[in-house]
Coordinates of C-alpha atoms in Angstrom, one line a residue:
X1 CA 3.5 0.5 22.0
X2 CA 0.7 0.4 24.7
X3 CA 1.6 -2.2 27.4
X4 CA -1.5 -1.3 29.7
X5 CA -3.7 -4.4 29.1
X6 CA -6.2 -2.5 30.5
X7 CA -5.6 0.7 28.3
X8 CA -5.0 -1.6 25.7
X9 CA -8.2 -4.3 26.2
X10 CA -10.5 -1.1 27.2
X11 CA -9.6 0.2 23.1
X12 CA -10.4 -2.8 21.8
X13 CA -13.3 -2.4 23.2
X14 CA -14.2 1.1 22.0
X15 CA -13.3 -0.2 17.8
X16 CA -15.6 -3.0 18.6
X17 CA -18.1 -1.3 19.1
X18 CA -17.6 1.2 16.4
X19 CA -18.4 -1.8 13.8
X20 CA -21.2 -3.3 16.1
X21 CA -22.1 0.0 14.5
X22 CA -21.1 0.6 11.7
X23 CA -19.6 4.2 12.0
X24 CA -15.9 4.0 11.1
X25 CA -16.2 5.6 8.4
X26 CA -12.8 6.2 7.3
X27 CA -11.0 5.7 10.3
X28 CA -10.7 1.6 10.3
X29 CA -10.2 -0.8 7.7
X30 CA -8.7 -4.0 6.4
X31 CA -5.5 -3.8 5.7
X32 CA -2.8 -7.2 4.4
X33 CA 0.0 -6.3 7.4
X34 CA 3.1 -8.5 5.1
X35 CA 4.7 -7.5 2.0
X36 CA 3.3 -10.0 -0.2
X37 CA 4.2 -11.4 -4.2
X38 CA 0.4 -9.9 -6.0
X39 CA 1.7 -11.4 -9.1
X40 CA 0.8 -14.7 -7.2
X41 CA -2.3 -13.6 -5.4
X42 CA -5.6 -14.5 -7.3
X43 CA -7.3 -13.1 -3.9
X44 CA -9.1 -14.1 -0.4
X45 CA -11.2 -16.2 1.7
X46 CA -12.6 -14.7 4.1
X47 CA -12.8 -18.8 5.1
X48 CA -12.3 -22.2 3.9
X49 CA -15.4 -23.3 4.6
X50 CA -17.1 -24.9 1.1
X51 CA -14.4 -23.0 -0.2
X52 CA -16.1 -19.3 0.5
X53 CA -15.8 -17.2 -2.5
X54 CA -12.9 -14.7 -3.1
X55 CA -12.5 -11.6 -2.6
X56 CA -10.2 -9.0 -5.3
X57 CA -8.9 -7.3 -1.9
X58 CA -9.9 -7.4 1.8
X59 CA -12.3 -5.3 3.0
X60 CA -13.9 -3.7 6.2
X61 CA -17.5 -4.0 5.0
X62 CA -17.2 -7.2 3.4
X63 CA -16.1 -9.5 6.0
X64 CA -18.1 -7.5 8.1
X65 CA -21.5 -9.0 5.7
X66 CA -20.2 -12.5 6.5
X67 CA -20.4 -12.2 10.6
X68 CA -23.5 -13.7 12.1
X69 CA -25.0 -11.3 14.3
X70 CA -23.1 -8.8 13.3
X71 CA -24.4 -6.2 16.3
X72 CA -22.7 -8.7 19.0
X73 CA -19.0 -9.1 17.4
X74 CA -17.0 -9.6 19.8
X75 CA -13.2 -9.1 20.1
X76 CA -13.0 -13.0 19.7
X77 CA -14.2 -13.8 17.1
X78 CA -11.2 -10.9 14.9
X79 CA -8.9 -13.1 16.8
X80 CA -10.3 -15.4 15.9
X81 CA -11.6 -15.2 12.3
X82 CA -9.0 -15.5 9.4
X83 CA -8.4 -13.9 6.3
X84 CA -7.4 -17.0 3.8
X85 CA -5.2 -15.4 0.5
X86 CA -4.8 -17.9 -1.9
X87 CA -2.2 -18.2 -5.1
X88 CA -3.2 -18.3 -8.6
X89 CA -3.6 -22.4 -7.9
X90 CA -5.8 -22.0 -5.2
X91 CA -3.7 -23.2 -3.0
X92 CA -2.8 -20.8 1.0
X93 CA -0.8 -19.5 0.0
X94 CA -1.0 -17.4 3.5
X95 CA -3.2 -16.4 6.8
X96 CA -3.8 -13.7 9.4
X97 CA -6.0 -13.1 12.3
X98 CA -8.9 -10.5 11.0
X99 CA -7.5 -8.6 14.3
X100 CA -4.0 -8.7 12.6
X101 CA -5.1 -6.8 9.4
X102 CA -7.4 -4.4 11.2
X103 CA -6.6 -1.1 10.8
X104 CA -7.8 1.7 13.0
X105 CA -7.2 5.6 14.2
X106 CA -9.2 6.3 17.5
X107 CA -9.4 9.2 19.7
X108 CA -10.0 7.7 23.7
X109 CA -10.4 9.8 26.6
X110 CA -8.4 13.1 25.3
X111 CA -5.0 10.9 23.1
X112 CA -4.9 9.9 19.3
X113 CA -4.4 6.3 19.4
X114 CA -3.5 3.4 16.0
X115 CA -4.0 -0.1 15.7
X116 CA -1.4 -1.3 13.5
X117 CA -1.3 -4.9 12.9
X118 CA -2.6 -6.1 15.9
X119 CA -0.6 -3.7 18.7
X120 CA -2.4 -0.3 20.0
X121 CA 0.4 2.6 19.8
X122 CA 0.1 6.2 21.5
X123 CA 0.4 8.4 19.4
X124 CA 1.9 12.5 20.2
X125 CA -0.5 14.9 19.4
X126 CA 1.9 18.0 17.9
X127 CA 3.2 14.4 15.6
X128 CA 0.6 14.0 14.3
X129 CA 0.0 17.2 13.2
X130 CA 2.8 17.9 11.9
X131 CA 3.1 14.2 10.5
X132 CA -0.5 15.9 8.6
X133 CA 0.8 18.6 7.5
X134 CA 4.1 17.5 6.2
X135 CA 1.4 15.0 4.3
X136 CA -1.6 17.3 3.0
X137 CA 1.3 19.1 1.3
X138 CA 2.2 16.6 -1.5
X139 CA 0.8 17.6 -4.3
X140 CA -1.2 15.0 -6.1
X141 CA -0.6 13.4 -9.8
X142 CA -2.3 15.9 -12.0
X143 CA -2.1 13.1 -15.0
X144 CA -4.1 10.0 -15.5
X145 CA -3.7 6.1 -15.1
X146 CA -6.6 4.3 -16.4
X147 CA -8.8 2.4 -14.2
X148 CA -7.5 -0.8 -12.3
X149 CA -9.1 -3.6 -14.4
X150 CA -6.1 -7.1 -14.5
X151 CA -5.3 -9.8 -12.3
X152 CA -2.4 -8.3 -10.8
X153 CA 0.1 -5.1 -10.8
X154 CA 2.0 -6.6 -13.5
X155 CA -0.4 -7.6 -15.8
X156 CA -1.4 -3.7 -15.2
X157 CA 1.2 -2.5 -15.4
X158 CA 1.9 -3.9 -19.2
X159 CA -1.6 -3.0 -19.8
X160 CA -1.0 1.4 -19.8
X161 CA 2.5 1.0 -21.0
X162 CA 1.2 -1.0 -23.9
X163 CA -1.9 1.1 -24.6
X164 CA 0.2 4.2 -24.7
X165 CA 4.2 2.8 -25.7
X166 CA 5.0 6.2 -27.2
X167 CA 5.1 7.8 -24.1
X168 CA 5.6 4.3 -20.9
X169 CA 8.2 1.7 -20.7
X170 CA 8.0 -0.4 -18.7
X171 CA 11.0 -1.1 -16.2
X172 CA 8.6 -3.3 -13.4
X173 CA 10.7 -6.0 -12.4
X174 CA 13.0 -5.3 -14.5
X175 CA 16.1 -5.1 -11.5
X176 CA 19.8 -2.9 -12.1
X177 CA 21.5 -4.5 -9.6
X178 CA 24.3 -1.8 -8.0
X179 CA 25.6 -3.4 -4.8
X180 CA 22.2 -5.0 -4.3
X181 CA 18.8 -5.2 -6.7
X182 CA 17.4 -1.8 -7.0
X183 CA 14.1 -1.6 -9.1
X184 CA 14.5 1.9 -11.0
X185 CA 10.6 2.1 -11.4
X186 CA 7.1 0.0 -12.8
X187 CA 7.0 2.2 -15.1
X188 CA 9.3 6.0 -16.2
X189 CA 8.1 8.6 -19.4
X190 CA 9.3 9.9 -21.0
X191 CA 8.1 13.1 -19.5
X192 CA 10.4 11.8 -16.8
X193 CA 8.4 10.2 -14.3
X194 CA 9.4 7.4 -12.0
X195 CA 5.9 5.5 -11.4
X196 CA 5.4 3.4 -8.9
X197 CA 2.5 1.3 -8.8
X198 CA 0.9 -0.9 -5.9
X199 CA -2.1 -2.5 -4.5
X200 CA -3.8 -1.3 -1.5
X201 CA -2.4 -2.4 1.5
X202 CA -1.5 -2.2 5.6
X203 CA 1.6 0.3 6.5
X204 CA 4.2 -2.9 6.2
X205 CA 3.1 -2.4 2.0
X206 CA 3.7 1.0 1.4
X207 CA 6.6 1.9 3.4
X208 CA 8.2 -0.9 1.3
X209 CA 6.5 1.5 -1.9
X210 CA 8.1 4.6 -1.0
X211 CA 10.9 3.2 0.5
X212 CA 11.8 1.9 -3.0
X213 CA 11.1 4.9 -4.7
X214 CA 13.4 7.2 -2.8
X215 CA 16.3 4.8 -3.1
X216 CA 15.9 4.6 -6.4
X217 CA 15.7 8.4 -6.8
X218 CA 19.3 8.7 -4.5
X219 CA 21.1 6.4 -6.4
X220 CA 20.0 7.9 -10.3
X221 CA 20.3 11.4 -8.6
X222 CA 23.8 11.1 -7.3
X223 CA 25.6 8.0 -9.1
X224 CA 26.3 8.5 -12.6
X225 CA 27.1 4.5 -12.6
X226 CA 23.8 4.0 -11.3
X227 CA 22.8 6.3 -14.2
X228 CA 24.6 4.4 -16.5
X229 CA 23.5 1.0 -16.2
X230 CA 19.4 2.0 -16.2
X231 CA 20.3 4.2 -19.5
X232 CA 21.2 0.0 -20.6
X233 CA 18.3 -0.8 -20.1
X234 CA 16.2 1.5 -22.4
X235 CA 15.2 2.2 -25.5
X236 CA 16.7 4.9 -28.0
X237 CA 13.6 7.7 -27.8
X238 CA 13.6 7.0 -23.3
X239 CA 17.0 8.3 -23.1
X240 CA 16.1 11.5 -22.2
X241 CA 19.5 11.6 -19.8
X242 CA 22.7 11.3 -20.1
X243 CA 24.6 8.9 -17.6
X244 CA 27.6 11.5 -16.6
X245 CA 25.0 14.3 -16.3
X246 CA 23.5 15.1 -13.2
X247 CA 19.7 15.4 -13.8
X248 CA 17.9 18.6 -12.5
X249 CA 15.9 17.7 -9.4
X250 CA 12.7 20.8 -10.9
X251 CA 12.5 18.2 -14.1
X252 CA 11.9 14.6 -12.2
X253 CA 8.6 13.2 -10.7
X254 CA 8.6 10.5 -8.7
X255 CA 4.9 8.9 -8.4
X256 CA 3.3 7.3 -6.2
X257 CA 0.3 5.3 -8.2
X258 CA -2.4 3.4 -5.7
X259 CA -4.4 1.0 -6.9
X260 CA -7.3 1.7 -4.0
X261 CA -11.3 -0.2 -4.4
X262 CA -12.7 3.1 -2.8
X263 CA -13.9 6.1 -5.2
X264 CA -13.4 8.0 -2.6
X265 CA -10.5 9.7 -0.7
X266 CA -8.0 7.7 -0.2
X267 CA -7.1 7.5 3.7
X268 CA -3.4 6.5 4.0
X269 CA -1.8 4.6 7.1
X270 CA -1.0 6.3 10.0
X271 CA 2.0 5.0 10.0
X272 CA 2.4 5.4 6.1
X273 CA 2.0 9.1 6.2
X274 CA 5.5 9.2 8.4
X275 CA 7.5 6.9 5.9
X276 CA 6.4 9.2 3.0

């Protein structure tokens, strides 16, 4: 973590200049800094004045459009303006400063830095290369999913299963208890895919997603008792494995589906690339 307050101010000033000129491209964006129960979220507001319209997801360009004079944007505005998360009854769930939601990767004076959840971090360049190299080797899913046009992740999961019941089985929120609650996956496919779906967010969201995928896959691989518990939840046509037999590693795939409002290449926060 960057503890030099002067350096931290210089880094923030550099980001503010990028935002003023809208020259941040895929280096900066807004992301929810906390883990949310998205089934309870109806949307977000950049202001509660006059019940401003909700947006499906927070977006840096969308926020800048609400700034009266973007060219005069200041750090104080980022720290003092809030983003409000609203529930299905139009009540506030929580709120954060815009600065806390701002994620940015910045090269400054020969070093690489990350702004995450309101704090700056210095990155070791060799470590960055190592992480990015490993991340680039993760294969992209060869299949396809329906476009997201739903109120919640849960509704989306139900819809894609409902449209192809011969291939998919819904396991979202159907927890298995073995020393603690474990979600096997959101959707299980007859093709032996453990599919986990998550709306785009910050590092904490993705860390939770990847950890969930890792835990369920490891238990499934090593523990017959866990496989038995999962089998009990599956209808006969989806019981493509046996509890007593260790799954053949190459036959199964863990799939992470990220719901993003952007049509261009998906960019994960650095700490999320570390986590995966």
